[in-house]
Coordinates of N, CA and C in Angstrom, one line a residue:
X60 N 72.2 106.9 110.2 CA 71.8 106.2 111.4 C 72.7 105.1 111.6
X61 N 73.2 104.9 113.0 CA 74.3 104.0 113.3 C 73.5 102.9 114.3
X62 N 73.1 101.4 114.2 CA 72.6 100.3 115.2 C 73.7 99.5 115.7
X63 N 74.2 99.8 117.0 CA 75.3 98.6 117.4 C 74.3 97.3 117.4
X64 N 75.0 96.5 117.0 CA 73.6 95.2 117.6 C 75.0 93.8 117.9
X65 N 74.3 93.8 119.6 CA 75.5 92.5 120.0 C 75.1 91.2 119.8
X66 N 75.6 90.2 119.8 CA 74.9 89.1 120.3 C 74.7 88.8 121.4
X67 N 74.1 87.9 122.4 CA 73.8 87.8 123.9 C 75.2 87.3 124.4
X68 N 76.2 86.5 124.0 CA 77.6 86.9 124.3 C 78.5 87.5 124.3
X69 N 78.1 88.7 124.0 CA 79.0 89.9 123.3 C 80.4 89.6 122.9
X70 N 80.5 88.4 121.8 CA 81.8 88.1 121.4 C 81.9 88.8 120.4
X71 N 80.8 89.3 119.3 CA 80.5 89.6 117.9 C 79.8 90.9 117.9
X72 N 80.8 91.5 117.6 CA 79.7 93.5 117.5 C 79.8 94.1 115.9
X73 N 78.5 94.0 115.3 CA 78.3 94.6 113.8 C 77.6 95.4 114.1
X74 N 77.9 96.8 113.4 CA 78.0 98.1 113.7 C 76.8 98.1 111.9
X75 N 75.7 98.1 111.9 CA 74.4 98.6 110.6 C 74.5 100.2 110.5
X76 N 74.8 100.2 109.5 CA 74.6 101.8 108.8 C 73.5 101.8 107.1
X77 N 73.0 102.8 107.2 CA 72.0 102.6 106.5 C 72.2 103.7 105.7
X78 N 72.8 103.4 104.2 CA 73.5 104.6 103.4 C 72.2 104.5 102.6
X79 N 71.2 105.5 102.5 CA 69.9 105.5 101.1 C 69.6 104.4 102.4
X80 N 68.6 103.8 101.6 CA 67.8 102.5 101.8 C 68.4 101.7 102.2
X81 N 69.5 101.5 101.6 CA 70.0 99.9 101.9 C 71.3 100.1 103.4
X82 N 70.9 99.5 104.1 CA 71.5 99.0 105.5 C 72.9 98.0 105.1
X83 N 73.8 98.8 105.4 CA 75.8 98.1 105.2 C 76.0 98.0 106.4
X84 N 77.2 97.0 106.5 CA 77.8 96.3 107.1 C 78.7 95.4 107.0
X85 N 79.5 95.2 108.0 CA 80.7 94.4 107.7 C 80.5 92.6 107.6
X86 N 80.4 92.1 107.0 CA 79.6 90.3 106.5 C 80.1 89.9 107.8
X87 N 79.3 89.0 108.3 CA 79.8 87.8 109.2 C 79.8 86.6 108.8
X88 N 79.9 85.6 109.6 CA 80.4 84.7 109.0 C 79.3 83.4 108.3
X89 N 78.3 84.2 109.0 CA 76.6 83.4 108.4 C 76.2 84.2 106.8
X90 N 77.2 84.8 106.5 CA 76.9 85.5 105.0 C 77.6 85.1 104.4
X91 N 78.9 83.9 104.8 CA 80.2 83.8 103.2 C 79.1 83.1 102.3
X92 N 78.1 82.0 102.7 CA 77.3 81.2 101.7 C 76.6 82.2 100.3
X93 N 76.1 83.2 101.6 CA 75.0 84.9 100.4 C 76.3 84.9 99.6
X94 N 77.3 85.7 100.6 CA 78.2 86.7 99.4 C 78.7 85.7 98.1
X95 N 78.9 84.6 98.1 CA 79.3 84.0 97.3 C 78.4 83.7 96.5
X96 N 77.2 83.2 96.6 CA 76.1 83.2 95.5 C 75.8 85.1 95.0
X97 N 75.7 85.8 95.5 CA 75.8 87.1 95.0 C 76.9 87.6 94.2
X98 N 78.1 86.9 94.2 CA 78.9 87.2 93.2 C 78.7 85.9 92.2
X99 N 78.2 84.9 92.5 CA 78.3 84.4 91.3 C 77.4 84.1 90.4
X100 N 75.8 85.1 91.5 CA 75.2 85.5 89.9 C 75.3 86.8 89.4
X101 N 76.2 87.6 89.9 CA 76.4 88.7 89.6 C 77.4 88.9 88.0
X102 N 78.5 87.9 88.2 CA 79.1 88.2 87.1 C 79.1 86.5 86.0
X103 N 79.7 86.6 85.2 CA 79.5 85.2 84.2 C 80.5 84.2 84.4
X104 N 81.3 84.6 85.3 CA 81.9 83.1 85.5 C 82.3 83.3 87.2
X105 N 83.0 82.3 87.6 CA 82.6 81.9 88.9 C 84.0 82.7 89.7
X106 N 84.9 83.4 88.6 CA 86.4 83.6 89.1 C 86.0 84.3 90.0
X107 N 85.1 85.7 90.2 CA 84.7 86.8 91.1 C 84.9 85.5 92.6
X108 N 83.9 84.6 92.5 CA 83.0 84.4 94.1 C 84.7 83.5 94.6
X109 N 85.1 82.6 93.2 CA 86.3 82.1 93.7 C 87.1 83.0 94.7
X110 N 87.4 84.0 93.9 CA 88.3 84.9 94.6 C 88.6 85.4 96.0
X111 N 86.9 85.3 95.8 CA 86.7 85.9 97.5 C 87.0 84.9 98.6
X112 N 86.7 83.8 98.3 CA 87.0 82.7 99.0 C 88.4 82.4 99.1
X113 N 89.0 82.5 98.0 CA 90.8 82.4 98.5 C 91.0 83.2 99.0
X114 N 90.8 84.6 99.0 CA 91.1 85.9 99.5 C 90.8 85.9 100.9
X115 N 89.9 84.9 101.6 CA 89.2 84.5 103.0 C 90.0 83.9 103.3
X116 N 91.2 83.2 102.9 CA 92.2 82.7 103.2 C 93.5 82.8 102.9
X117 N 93.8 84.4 102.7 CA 95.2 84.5 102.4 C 95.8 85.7 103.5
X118 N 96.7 85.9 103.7 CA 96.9 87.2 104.3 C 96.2 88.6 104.6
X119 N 96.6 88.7 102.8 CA 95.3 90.2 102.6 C 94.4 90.0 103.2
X120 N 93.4 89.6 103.1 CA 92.3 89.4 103.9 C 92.4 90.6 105.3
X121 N 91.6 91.0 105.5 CA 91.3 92.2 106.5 C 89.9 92.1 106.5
X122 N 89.8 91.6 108.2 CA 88.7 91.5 108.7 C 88.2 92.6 108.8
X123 N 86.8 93.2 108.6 CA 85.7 94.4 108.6 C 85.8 94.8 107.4
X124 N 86.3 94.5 106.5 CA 86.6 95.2 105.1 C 86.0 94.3 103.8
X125 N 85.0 93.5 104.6 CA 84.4 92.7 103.8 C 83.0 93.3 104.1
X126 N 82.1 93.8 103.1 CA 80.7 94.7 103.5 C 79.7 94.1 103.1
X127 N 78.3 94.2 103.3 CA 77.3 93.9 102.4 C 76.1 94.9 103.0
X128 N 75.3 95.0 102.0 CA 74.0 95.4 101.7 C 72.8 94.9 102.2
X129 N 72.1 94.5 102.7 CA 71.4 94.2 102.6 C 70.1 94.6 102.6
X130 N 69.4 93.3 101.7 CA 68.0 93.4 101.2 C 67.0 94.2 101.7
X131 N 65.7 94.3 101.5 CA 64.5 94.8 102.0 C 64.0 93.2 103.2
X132 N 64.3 92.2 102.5 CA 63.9 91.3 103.6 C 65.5 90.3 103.7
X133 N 66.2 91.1 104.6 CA 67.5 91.3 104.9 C 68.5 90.1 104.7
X134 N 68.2 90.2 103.5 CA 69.3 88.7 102.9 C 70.5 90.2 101.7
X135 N 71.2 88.9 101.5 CA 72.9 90.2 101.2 C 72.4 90.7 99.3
X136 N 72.6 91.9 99.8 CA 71.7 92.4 98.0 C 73.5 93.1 97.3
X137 N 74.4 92.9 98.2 CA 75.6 93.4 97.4 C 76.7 93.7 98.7
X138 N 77.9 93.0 97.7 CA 78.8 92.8 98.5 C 79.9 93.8 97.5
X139 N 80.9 94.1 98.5 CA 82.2 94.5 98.3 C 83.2 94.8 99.1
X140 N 84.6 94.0 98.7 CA 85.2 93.9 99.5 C 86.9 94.6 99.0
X141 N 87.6 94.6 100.3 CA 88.9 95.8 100.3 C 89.7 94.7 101.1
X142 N 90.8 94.5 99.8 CA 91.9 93.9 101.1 C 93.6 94.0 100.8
X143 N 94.4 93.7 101.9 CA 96.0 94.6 101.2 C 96.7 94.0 100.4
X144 N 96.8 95.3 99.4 CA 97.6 95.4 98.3 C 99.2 96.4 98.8
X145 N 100.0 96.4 97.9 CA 101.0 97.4 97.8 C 101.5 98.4 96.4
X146 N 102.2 99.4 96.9 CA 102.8 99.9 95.8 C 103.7 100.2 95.9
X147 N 105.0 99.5 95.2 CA 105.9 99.4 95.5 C 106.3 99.4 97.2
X148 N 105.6 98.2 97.8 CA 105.7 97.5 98.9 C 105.2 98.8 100.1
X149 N 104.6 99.8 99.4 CA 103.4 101.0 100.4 C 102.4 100.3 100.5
X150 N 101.8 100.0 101.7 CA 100.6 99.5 101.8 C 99.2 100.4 101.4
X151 N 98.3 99.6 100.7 CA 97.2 99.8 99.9 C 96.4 98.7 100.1
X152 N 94.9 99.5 99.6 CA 94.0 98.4 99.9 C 93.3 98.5 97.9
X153 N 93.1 97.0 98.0 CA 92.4 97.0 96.5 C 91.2 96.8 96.8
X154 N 90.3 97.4 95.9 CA 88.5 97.3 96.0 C 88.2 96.1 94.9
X155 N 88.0 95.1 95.1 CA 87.7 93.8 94.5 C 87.1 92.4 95.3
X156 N 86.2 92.2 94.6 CA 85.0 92.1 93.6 C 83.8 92.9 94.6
X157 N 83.1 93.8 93.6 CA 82.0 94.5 93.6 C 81.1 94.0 93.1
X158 N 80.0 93.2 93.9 CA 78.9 92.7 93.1 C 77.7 93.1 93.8
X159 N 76.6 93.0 92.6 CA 74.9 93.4 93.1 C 74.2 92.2 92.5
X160 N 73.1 91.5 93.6 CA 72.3 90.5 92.6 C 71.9 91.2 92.0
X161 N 71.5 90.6 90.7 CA 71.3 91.2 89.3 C 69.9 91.8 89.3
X162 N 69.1 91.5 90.1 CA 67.7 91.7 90.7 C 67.9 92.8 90.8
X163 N 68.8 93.5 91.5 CA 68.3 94.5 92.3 C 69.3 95.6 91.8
X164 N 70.4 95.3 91.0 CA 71.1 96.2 90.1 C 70.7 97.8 89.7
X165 N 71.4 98.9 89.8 CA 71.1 100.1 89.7 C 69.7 100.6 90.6
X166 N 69.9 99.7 91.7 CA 68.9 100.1 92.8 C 69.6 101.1 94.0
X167 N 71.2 101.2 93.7 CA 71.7 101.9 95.1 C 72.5 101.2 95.6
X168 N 71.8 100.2 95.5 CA 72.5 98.8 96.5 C 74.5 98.8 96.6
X169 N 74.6 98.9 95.3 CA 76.4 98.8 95.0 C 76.6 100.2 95.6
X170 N 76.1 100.9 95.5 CA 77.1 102.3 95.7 C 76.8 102.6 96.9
X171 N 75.5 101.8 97.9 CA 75.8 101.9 99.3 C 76.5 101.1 100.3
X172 N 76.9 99.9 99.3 CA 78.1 99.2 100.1 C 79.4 99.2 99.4
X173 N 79.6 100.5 98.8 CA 81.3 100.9 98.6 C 81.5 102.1 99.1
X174 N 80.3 102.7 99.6 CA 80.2 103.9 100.4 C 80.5 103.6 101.7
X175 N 79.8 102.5 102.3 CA 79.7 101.8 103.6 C 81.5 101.6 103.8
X176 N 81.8 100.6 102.8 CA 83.4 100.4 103.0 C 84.3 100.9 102.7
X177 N 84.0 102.2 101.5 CA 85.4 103.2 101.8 C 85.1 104.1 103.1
X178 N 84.4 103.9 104.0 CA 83.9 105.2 104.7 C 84.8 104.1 106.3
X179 N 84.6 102.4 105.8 CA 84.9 102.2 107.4 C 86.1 101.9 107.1
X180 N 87.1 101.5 106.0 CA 88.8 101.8 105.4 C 89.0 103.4 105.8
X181 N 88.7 104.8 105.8 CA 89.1 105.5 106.3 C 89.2 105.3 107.5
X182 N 87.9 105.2 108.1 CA 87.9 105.0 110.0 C 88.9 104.7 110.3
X183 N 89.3 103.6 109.9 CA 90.7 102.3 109.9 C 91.9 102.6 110.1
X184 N 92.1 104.0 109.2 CA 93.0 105.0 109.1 C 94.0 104.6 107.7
X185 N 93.6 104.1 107.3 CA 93.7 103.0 105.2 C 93.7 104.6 104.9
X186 N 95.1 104.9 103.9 CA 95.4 105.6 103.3 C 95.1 105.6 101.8
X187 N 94.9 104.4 100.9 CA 95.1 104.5 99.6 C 94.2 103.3 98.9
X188 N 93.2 103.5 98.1 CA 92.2 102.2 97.7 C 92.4 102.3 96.3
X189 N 92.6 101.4 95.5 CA 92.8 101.1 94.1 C 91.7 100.4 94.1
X190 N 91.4 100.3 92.4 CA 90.3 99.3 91.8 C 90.5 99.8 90.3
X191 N 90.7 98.2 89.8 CA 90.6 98.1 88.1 C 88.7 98.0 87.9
X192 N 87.9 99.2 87.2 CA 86.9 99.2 87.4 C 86.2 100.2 86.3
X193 N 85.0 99.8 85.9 CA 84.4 100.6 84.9 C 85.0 102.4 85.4
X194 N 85.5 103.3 84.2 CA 85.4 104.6 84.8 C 84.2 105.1 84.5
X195 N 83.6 104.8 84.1 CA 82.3 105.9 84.5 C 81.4 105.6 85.7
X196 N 81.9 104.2 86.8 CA 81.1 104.0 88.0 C 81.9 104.7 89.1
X197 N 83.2 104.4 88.8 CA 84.3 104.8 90.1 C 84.4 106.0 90.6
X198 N 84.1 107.0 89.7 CA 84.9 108.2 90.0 C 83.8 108.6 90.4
X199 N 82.1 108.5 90.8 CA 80.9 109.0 92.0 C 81.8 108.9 93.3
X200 N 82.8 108.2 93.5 CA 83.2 107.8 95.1 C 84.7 108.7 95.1
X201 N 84.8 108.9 94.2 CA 86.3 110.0 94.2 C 87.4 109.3 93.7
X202 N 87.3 108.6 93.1 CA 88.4 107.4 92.3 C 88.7 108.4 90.8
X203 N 90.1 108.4 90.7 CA 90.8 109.0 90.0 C 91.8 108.3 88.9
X204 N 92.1 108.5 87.8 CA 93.2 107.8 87.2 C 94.5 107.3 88.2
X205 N 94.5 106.1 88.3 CA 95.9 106.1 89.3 C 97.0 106.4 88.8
X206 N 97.3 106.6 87.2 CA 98.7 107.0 86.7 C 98.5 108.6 86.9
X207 N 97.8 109.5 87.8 CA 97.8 110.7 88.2 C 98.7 110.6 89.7
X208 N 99.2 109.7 90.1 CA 100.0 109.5 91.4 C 101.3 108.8 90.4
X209 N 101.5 108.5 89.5 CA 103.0 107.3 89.4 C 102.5 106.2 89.6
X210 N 101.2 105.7 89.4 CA 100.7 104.2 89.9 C 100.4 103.7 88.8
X211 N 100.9 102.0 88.6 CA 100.2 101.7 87.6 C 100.0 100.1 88.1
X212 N 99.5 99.5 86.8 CA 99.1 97.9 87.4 C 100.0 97.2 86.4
X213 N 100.6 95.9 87.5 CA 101.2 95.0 86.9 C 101.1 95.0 85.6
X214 N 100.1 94.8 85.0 CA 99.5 94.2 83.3 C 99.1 95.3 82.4
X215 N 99.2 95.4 81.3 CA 97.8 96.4 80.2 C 97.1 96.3 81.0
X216 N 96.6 97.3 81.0 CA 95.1 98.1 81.2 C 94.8 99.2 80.3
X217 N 93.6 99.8 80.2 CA 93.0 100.7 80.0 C 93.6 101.7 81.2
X218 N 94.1 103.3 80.7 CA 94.7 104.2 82.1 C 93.6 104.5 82.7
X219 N 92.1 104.8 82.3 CA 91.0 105.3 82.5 C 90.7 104.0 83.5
X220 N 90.5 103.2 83.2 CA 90.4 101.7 84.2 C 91.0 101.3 85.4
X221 N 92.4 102.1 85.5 CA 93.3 101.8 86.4 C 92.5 103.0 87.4
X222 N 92.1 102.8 88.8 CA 92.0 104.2 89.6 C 92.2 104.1 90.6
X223 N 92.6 105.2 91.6 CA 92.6 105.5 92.8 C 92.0 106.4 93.2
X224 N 91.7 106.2 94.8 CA 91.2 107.2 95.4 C 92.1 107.3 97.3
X225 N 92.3 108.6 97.4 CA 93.2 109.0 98.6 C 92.0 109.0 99.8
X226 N 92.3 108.3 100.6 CA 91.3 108.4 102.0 C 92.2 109.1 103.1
X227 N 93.4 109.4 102.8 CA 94.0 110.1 103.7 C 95.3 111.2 103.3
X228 N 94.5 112.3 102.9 CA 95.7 113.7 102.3 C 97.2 113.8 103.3
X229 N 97.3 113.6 104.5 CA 98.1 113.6 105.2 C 99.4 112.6 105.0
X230 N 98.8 111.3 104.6 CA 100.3 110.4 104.2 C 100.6 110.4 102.2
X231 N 101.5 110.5 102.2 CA 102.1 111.0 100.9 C 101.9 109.6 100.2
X232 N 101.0 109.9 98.9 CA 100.6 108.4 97.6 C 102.1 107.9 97.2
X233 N 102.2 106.5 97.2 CA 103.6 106.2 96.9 C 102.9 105.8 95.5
X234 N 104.4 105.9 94.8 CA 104.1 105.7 93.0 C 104.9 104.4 92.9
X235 N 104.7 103.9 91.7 CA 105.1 102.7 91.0 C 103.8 101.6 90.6
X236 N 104.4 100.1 91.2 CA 103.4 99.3 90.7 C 102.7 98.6 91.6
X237 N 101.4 98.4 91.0 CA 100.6 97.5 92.2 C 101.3 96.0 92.8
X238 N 101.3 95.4 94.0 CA 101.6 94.5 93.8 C 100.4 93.6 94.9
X239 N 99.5 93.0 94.1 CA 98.6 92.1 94.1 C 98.7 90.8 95.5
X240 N 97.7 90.1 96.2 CA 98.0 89.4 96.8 C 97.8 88.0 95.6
X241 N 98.4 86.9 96.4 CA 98.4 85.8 95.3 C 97.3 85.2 95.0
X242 N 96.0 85.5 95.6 CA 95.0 84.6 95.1 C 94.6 85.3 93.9
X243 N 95.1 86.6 93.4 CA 94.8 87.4 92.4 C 95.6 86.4 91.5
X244 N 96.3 86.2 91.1 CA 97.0 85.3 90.3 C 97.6 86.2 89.3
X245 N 98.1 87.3 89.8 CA 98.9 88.0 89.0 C 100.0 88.2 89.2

């Protein structure tokens, strides 16, 4: 189920999709306060919500590719966000930071707002999504070892850790190395 809903100025159009239960969408700008308290009780230190916030300020950044979830009484229950990366200077989008308030964890919530945003990164016509990420959550969404392409990440990793997933069979996966935007600090 798809709800255009405008504002009475029609400057601002968020497009609600409702993956399972939970209703995704692209954050506006009355959600950086949520998404940021959602990442930073989601994980144990505050680098995740930081990130996002520089990342709100850097290049990468790509507007609509910031999602959220929301609640049953429609406050943000999980964010995740997609913004550009390269490999060996092929444009790529990295999936970073995925968070769920802790409340509501293994409720759906995460995997309808990474469903929500790999689904509107294809739309987009985004060919290639990386994420350093648990492998036994990634690969529900089609995420694959990325050293199955020639891909790897700047740093050690775990190979199982490192993954990709192709949102578009038609342009050819470039191989080599990730290269990070700088709020990543890699």
């Amino acid at each position: 189920m798809t709800d255009h809903t405008h504002t009475t100025d029609n400057i601002h159009t968020h497009t609600h999709t409702a993956v399972g239960r939970w209703p995704v969408r692209p954050e506006a700008a009355s959600d950086v306060a949520a998404v940021r308290a959602v990442n930073l009780a989601a994980f144990d230190t505050p680098l995740e919500a930081d990130l996002v916030d520089a990342l709100r300020a850097d290049a990468a950044w790509l507007p609509g590719l910031s999602y959220v979830a929301e609640g049953p009484d429609g406050s943000v229950a999980a964010h995740a966000l997609l913004t550009r990366c390269a490999v060996d200077g092929a444009a790529a989008l990295a999936l970073a930071p995925v968070a769920v308030d802790p409340a509501l964890q293994r409720s759906g919530a995460g995997r309808a707002v990474v469903r929500g945003l790999l689904a509107a990164a294809r739309e987009r016509g985004e060919a290639l999504v990386l994420v350093l990420g648990h492998p036994a959550y990634y690969p529900r969404f089609g995420f694959v070892p990325a050293s199955a392409f020639g891909i790897r990440a700047p740093f050690e990793v775990p190979d199982e850790a490192m993954m990709a997933l192709v949102l578009d069979d038609s342009v050819p996966v470039p191989a080599g190395t990730i290269g990070y935007p700088a709020p990543f600090g890699i």
